[in-house]
PDB file of C-alpha atoms in Angstrom:
ATOM      1  CA  MET A   1      41.895 101.974  34.968  1.00  0.00           C
ATOM      2  CA  SER A   2      44.187 104.897  34.219  1.00  0.00           C
ATOM      3  CA  HIS A   3      41.719 107.381  32.667  1.00  0.00           C
ATOM      4  CA  ALA A   4      38.049 108.185  33.200  1.00  0.00           C
ATOM      5  CA  THR A   5      36.012 110.711  31.200  1.00  0.00           C
ATOM      6  CA  ILE A   6      33.760 113.462  32.494  1.00  0.00           C
ATOM      7  CA  TRP A   7      31.810 115.393  29.882  1.00  0.00           C
ATOM      8  CA  VAL A   8      31.980 119.162  30.458  1.00  0.00           C
ATOM      9  CA  LEU A   9      30.183 122.105  28.867  1.00  0.00           C
ATOM     10  CA  ASP A  10      33.224 124.407  28.818  1.00  0.00           C
ATOM     11  CA  GLN A  11      36.744 123.002  29.156  1.00  0.00           C
ATOM     12  CA  ASP A  12      38.333 126.220  30.457  1.00  0.00           C
ATOM     13  CA  GLU A  13      35.675 126.610  33.143  1.00  0.00           C
ATOM     14  CA  ALA A  14      35.917 122.907  34.038  1.00  0.00           C
ATOM     15  CA  LYS A  15      39.719 123.104  34.278  1.00  0.00           C
ATOM     16  CA  ASP A  16      39.343 126.048  36.672  1.00  0.00           C
ATOM     17  CA  PHE A  17      36.694 124.237  38.741  1.00  0.00           C
ATOM     18  CA  TYR A  18      38.612 120.976  39.074  1.00  0.00           C
ATOM     19  CA  THR A  19      41.994 122.571  39.806  1.00  0.00           C
ATOM     20  CA  ASN A  20      41.019 125.634  41.856  1.00  0.00           C
ATOM     21  CA  LYS A  21      37.822 124.536  43.624  1.00  0.00           C
ATOM     22  CA  LEU A  22      38.429 120.805  44.028  1.00  0.00           C
ATOM     23  CA  GLY A  23      42.215 121.101  44.310  1.00  0.00           C
ATOM     24  CA  PHE A  24      43.001 118.538  41.609  1.00  0.00           C
ATOM     25  CA  GLU A  25      46.344 118.579  39.818  1.00  0.00           C
ATOM     26  CA  LEU A  26      46.424 119.556  36.144  1.00  0.00           C
ATOM     27  CA  LYS A  27      48.164 116.715  34.314  1.00  0.00           C
ATOM     28  CA  GLN A  28      47.748 117.583  30.625  1.00  0.00           C
ATOM     29  CA  ASP A  29      46.307 120.385  28.501  1.00  0.00           C
ATOM     30  CA  HIS A  30      46.984 119.984  24.773  1.00  0.00           C
ATOM     31  CA  ASP A  31      45.344 121.327  21.638  1.00  0.00           C
ATOM     32  CA  MET A  32      45.187 118.271  19.396  1.00  0.00           C
ATOM     33  CA  GLY A  33      44.029 120.270  16.359  1.00  0.00           C
ATOM     34  CA  ASN A  34      40.699 120.190  14.500  1.00  0.00           C
ATOM     35  CA  GLY A  35      38.846 121.541  17.532  1.00  0.00           C
ATOM     36  CA  PHE A  36      39.887 118.720  19.876  1.00  0.00           C
ATOM     37  CA  ARG A  37      41.530 119.550  23.214  1.00  0.00           C
ATOM     38  CA  TRP A  38      42.890 116.981  25.668  1.00  0.00           C
ATOM     39  CA  ILE A  39      42.722 118.085  29.324  1.00  0.00           C
ATOM     40  CA  THR A  40      43.310 115.740  32.244  1.00  0.00           C
ATOM     41  CA  VAL A  41      43.368 116.284  36.006  1.00  0.00           C
ATOM     42  CA  SER A  42      44.127 114.003  38.950  1.00  0.00           C
ATOM     43  CA  PRO A  43      42.611 113.982  42.421  1.00  0.00           C
ATOM     44  CA  PRO A  44      45.094 114.701  45.220  1.00  0.00           C
ATOM     45  CA  GLY A  45      47.001 111.564  46.162  1.00  0.00           C
ATOM     46  CA  GLN A  46      45.911 109.626  43.070  1.00  0.00           C
ATOM     47  CA  PRO A  47      48.565 110.263  40.410  1.00  0.00           C
ATOM     48  CA  GLY A  48      47.689 106.989  38.657  1.00  0.00           C
ATOM     49  CA  LEU A  49      44.203 108.220  37.741  1.00  0.00           C
ATOM     50  CA  GLU A  50      43.678 110.942  35.152  1.00  0.00           C
ATOM     51  CA  ILE A  51      40.206 112.368  34.657  1.00  0.00           C
ATOM     52  CA  VAL A  52      39.616 113.558  31.104  1.00  0.00           C
ATOM     53  CA  LEU A  53      37.610 116.787  30.935  1.00  0.00           C
ATOM     54  CA  MET A  54      35.972 116.032  27.594  1.00  0.00           C
ATOM     55  CA  SER A  55      34.256 118.790  25.658  1.00  0.00           C
ATOM     56  CA  THR A  56      30.637 118.436  24.584  1.00  0.00           C
ATOM     57  CA  LYS A  57      31.322 120.607  21.515  1.00  0.00           C
ATOM     58  CA  PRO A  58      31.456 119.021  18.054  1.00  0.00           C
ATOM     59  CA  SER A  59      34.914 117.811  17.049  1.00  0.00           C
ATOM     60  CA  PRO A  60      36.413 115.112  14.828  1.00  0.00           C
ATOM     61  CA  MET A  61      35.521 112.736  17.673  1.00  0.00           C
ATOM     62  CA  LEU A  62      31.931 113.943  18.125  1.00  0.00           C
ATOM     63  CA  ASP A  63      29.311 114.848  15.501  1.00  0.00           C
ATOM     64  CA  GLU A  64      26.903 117.762  16.102  1.00  0.00           C
ATOM     65  CA  GLU A  65      23.839 115.636  16.864  1.00  0.00           C
ATOM     66  CA  THR A  66      25.642 113.497  19.434  1.00  0.00           C
ATOM     67  CA  ALA A  67      27.348 116.556  20.931  1.00  0.00           C
ATOM     68  CA  ALA A  68      23.964 118.262  21.356  1.00  0.00           C
ATOM     69  CA  THR A  69      22.509 115.181  23.069  1.00  0.00           C
ATOM     70  CA  ILE A  70      25.434 114.918  25.480  1.00  0.00           C
ATOM     71  CA  ARG A  71      25.357 118.679  26.210  1.00  0.00           C
ATOM     72  CA  ASP A  72      21.645 118.454  27.008  1.00  0.00           C
ATOM     73  CA  LEU A  73      22.105 115.500  29.384  1.00  0.00           C
ATOM     74  CA  VAL A  74      25.068 117.117  31.159  1.00  0.00           C
ATOM     75  CA  ALA A  75      23.269 120.459  31.547  1.00  0.00           C
ATOM     76  CA  LYS A  76      20.235 118.677  33.031  1.00  0.00           C
ATOM     77  CA  GLY A  77      22.452 116.906  35.593  1.00  0.00           C
ATOM     78  CA  LYS A  78      21.628 113.482  34.201  1.00  0.00           C
ATOM     79  CA  MET A  79      25.222 112.274  33.936  1.00  0.00           C
ATOM     80  CA  GLY A  80      26.031 111.265  37.520  1.00  0.00           C
ATOM     81  CA  ALA A  81      29.732 110.774  37.315  1.00  0.00           C
ATOM     82  CA  GLY A  82      30.964 108.822  40.301  1.00  0.00           C
ATOM     83  CA  VAL A  83      32.239 108.686  43.845  1.00  0.00           C
ATOM     84  CA  PHE A  84      35.189 110.462  45.407  1.00  0.00           C
ATOM     85  CA  ASN A  85      36.401 108.983  48.689  1.00  0.00           C
ATOM     86  CA  SER A  86      37.460 111.253  51.511  1.00  0.00           C
ATOM     87  CA  ALA A  87      39.153 110.449  54.807  1.00  0.00           C
ATOM     88  CA  ASP A  88      36.738 112.919  56.438  1.00  0.00           C
ATOM     89  CA  CYS A  89      33.613 113.741  54.416  1.00  0.00           C
ATOM     90  CA  ARG A  90      32.431 116.416  56.845  1.00  0.00           C
ATOM     91  CA  LYS A  91      35.751 118.292  56.798  1.00  0.00           C
ATOM     92  CA  THR A  92      36.053 118.013  53.007  1.00  0.00           C
ATOM     93  CA  TYR A  93      32.465 119.274  52.717  1.00  0.00           C
ATOM     94  CA  GLU A  94      33.353 122.343  54.809  1.00  0.00           C
ATOM     95  CA  ASP A  95      36.554 122.988  52.805  1.00  0.00           C
ATOM     96  CA  LEU A  96      34.866 122.621  49.406  1.00  0.00           C
ATOM     97  CA  SER A  97      31.817 124.642  50.454  1.00  0.00           C
ATOM     98  CA  ALA A  98      34.159 127.477  51.468  1.00  0.00           C
ATOM     99  CA  ARG A  99      35.683 127.326  47.953  1.00  0.00           C
ATOM    100  CA  GLY A 100      32.243 127.716  46.375  1.00  0.00           C
ATOM    101  CA  VAL A 101      31.450 124.102  45.455  1.00  0.00           C
ATOM    102  CA  GLU A 102      27.675 123.592  45.255  1.00  0.00           C
ATOM    103  CA  PHE A 103      26.377 120.695  47.333  1.00  0.00           C
ATOM    104  CA  LEU A 104      23.086 118.969  46.600  1.00  0.00           C
ATOM    105  CA  LYS A 105      23.113 117.133  49.942  1.00  0.00           C
ATOM    106  CA  PRO A 106      25.129 117.846  53.090  1.00  0.00           C
ATOM    107  CA  PRO A 107      27.048 115.057  54.838  1.00  0.00           C
ATOM    108  CA  THR A 108      24.594 112.421  55.954  1.00  0.00           C
ATOM    109  CA  ASP A 109      25.203 109.145  57.771  1.00  0.00           C
ATOM    110  CA  GLU A 110      24.251 106.241  55.523  1.00  0.00           C
ATOM    111  CA  PHE A 111      24.583 102.475  55.993  1.00  0.00           C
ATOM    112  CA  TYR A 112      27.836 102.506  53.969  1.00  0.00           C
ATOM    113  CA  GLY A 113      29.378 105.600  55.577  1.00  0.00           C
ATOM    114  CA  THR A 114      29.039 109.381  55.467  1.00  0.00           C
ATOM    115  CA  GLU A 115      28.026 110.886  52.129  1.00  0.00           C
ATOM    116  CA  ALA A 116      27.552 114.345  50.661  1.00  0.00           C
ATOM    117  CA  LEU A 117      26.504 115.059  47.068  1.00  0.00           C
ATOM    118  CA  PHE A 118      27.965 117.887  45.002  1.00  0.00           C
ATOM    119  CA  LYS A 119      27.942 118.973  41.401  1.00  0.00           C
ATOM    120  CA  ASP A 120      30.536 120.484  39.127  1.00  0.00           C
ATOM    121  CA  ASN A 121      30.026 123.645  37.104  1.00  0.00           C
ATOM    122  CA  SER A 122      28.731 121.635  34.120  1.00  0.00           C
ATOM    123  CA  GLY A 123      25.992 119.872  36.089  1.00  0.00           C
ATOM    124  CA  ASN A 124      27.677 116.485  36.697  1.00  0.00           C
ATOM    125  CA  TRP A 125      27.021 115.235  40.211  1.00  0.00           C
ATOM    126  CA  PHE A 126      29.273 113.220  42.495  1.00  0.00           C
ATOM    127  CA  SER A 127      29.140 111.437  45.806  1.00  0.00           C
ATOM    128  CA  LEU A 128      31.760 112.470  48.365  1.00  0.00           C
ATOM    129  CA  THR A 129      32.015 109.533  50.734  1.00  0.00           C
ATOM    130  CA  THR A 130      33.847 108.381  53.836  1.00  0.00           C
ATOM    131  CA  GLU A 131      33.297 104.665  54.052  1.00  0.00           C
ATOM    132  CA  LYS A 132      32.424 102.997  57.346  1.00  0.00           C
ATOM    133  CA  SER A 133      35.367 101.206  58.869  1.00  0.00           C
TER     134      SER A 133
END
């Protein structure tokens, strides 16, 4: 997979969060016209994966009713978005906490490794995990 989509409430705020708080690299930011903007970021060390920061505002790709439904789900934190692996979950937790990332759960030892849960500024939540070796 080369691209994965994360729905965001505000693309400018999401771009700032993912690049400045999480330290992701901005790959693309293009106004496609008709209210559609294409923004992608990549996690450090993963240039082959681009995460699309997709707007929940109506556009040629999204009618108002569907946009409203998606916005509501994102804002409620009902769109759990995935897992980011870390070589050291506890250290990454400390680094991201210092940058203002909100964690829902601190690093905890689980059967599969060490996991912390955080959310982005739109309400999407993620697992930050160091797998057991």
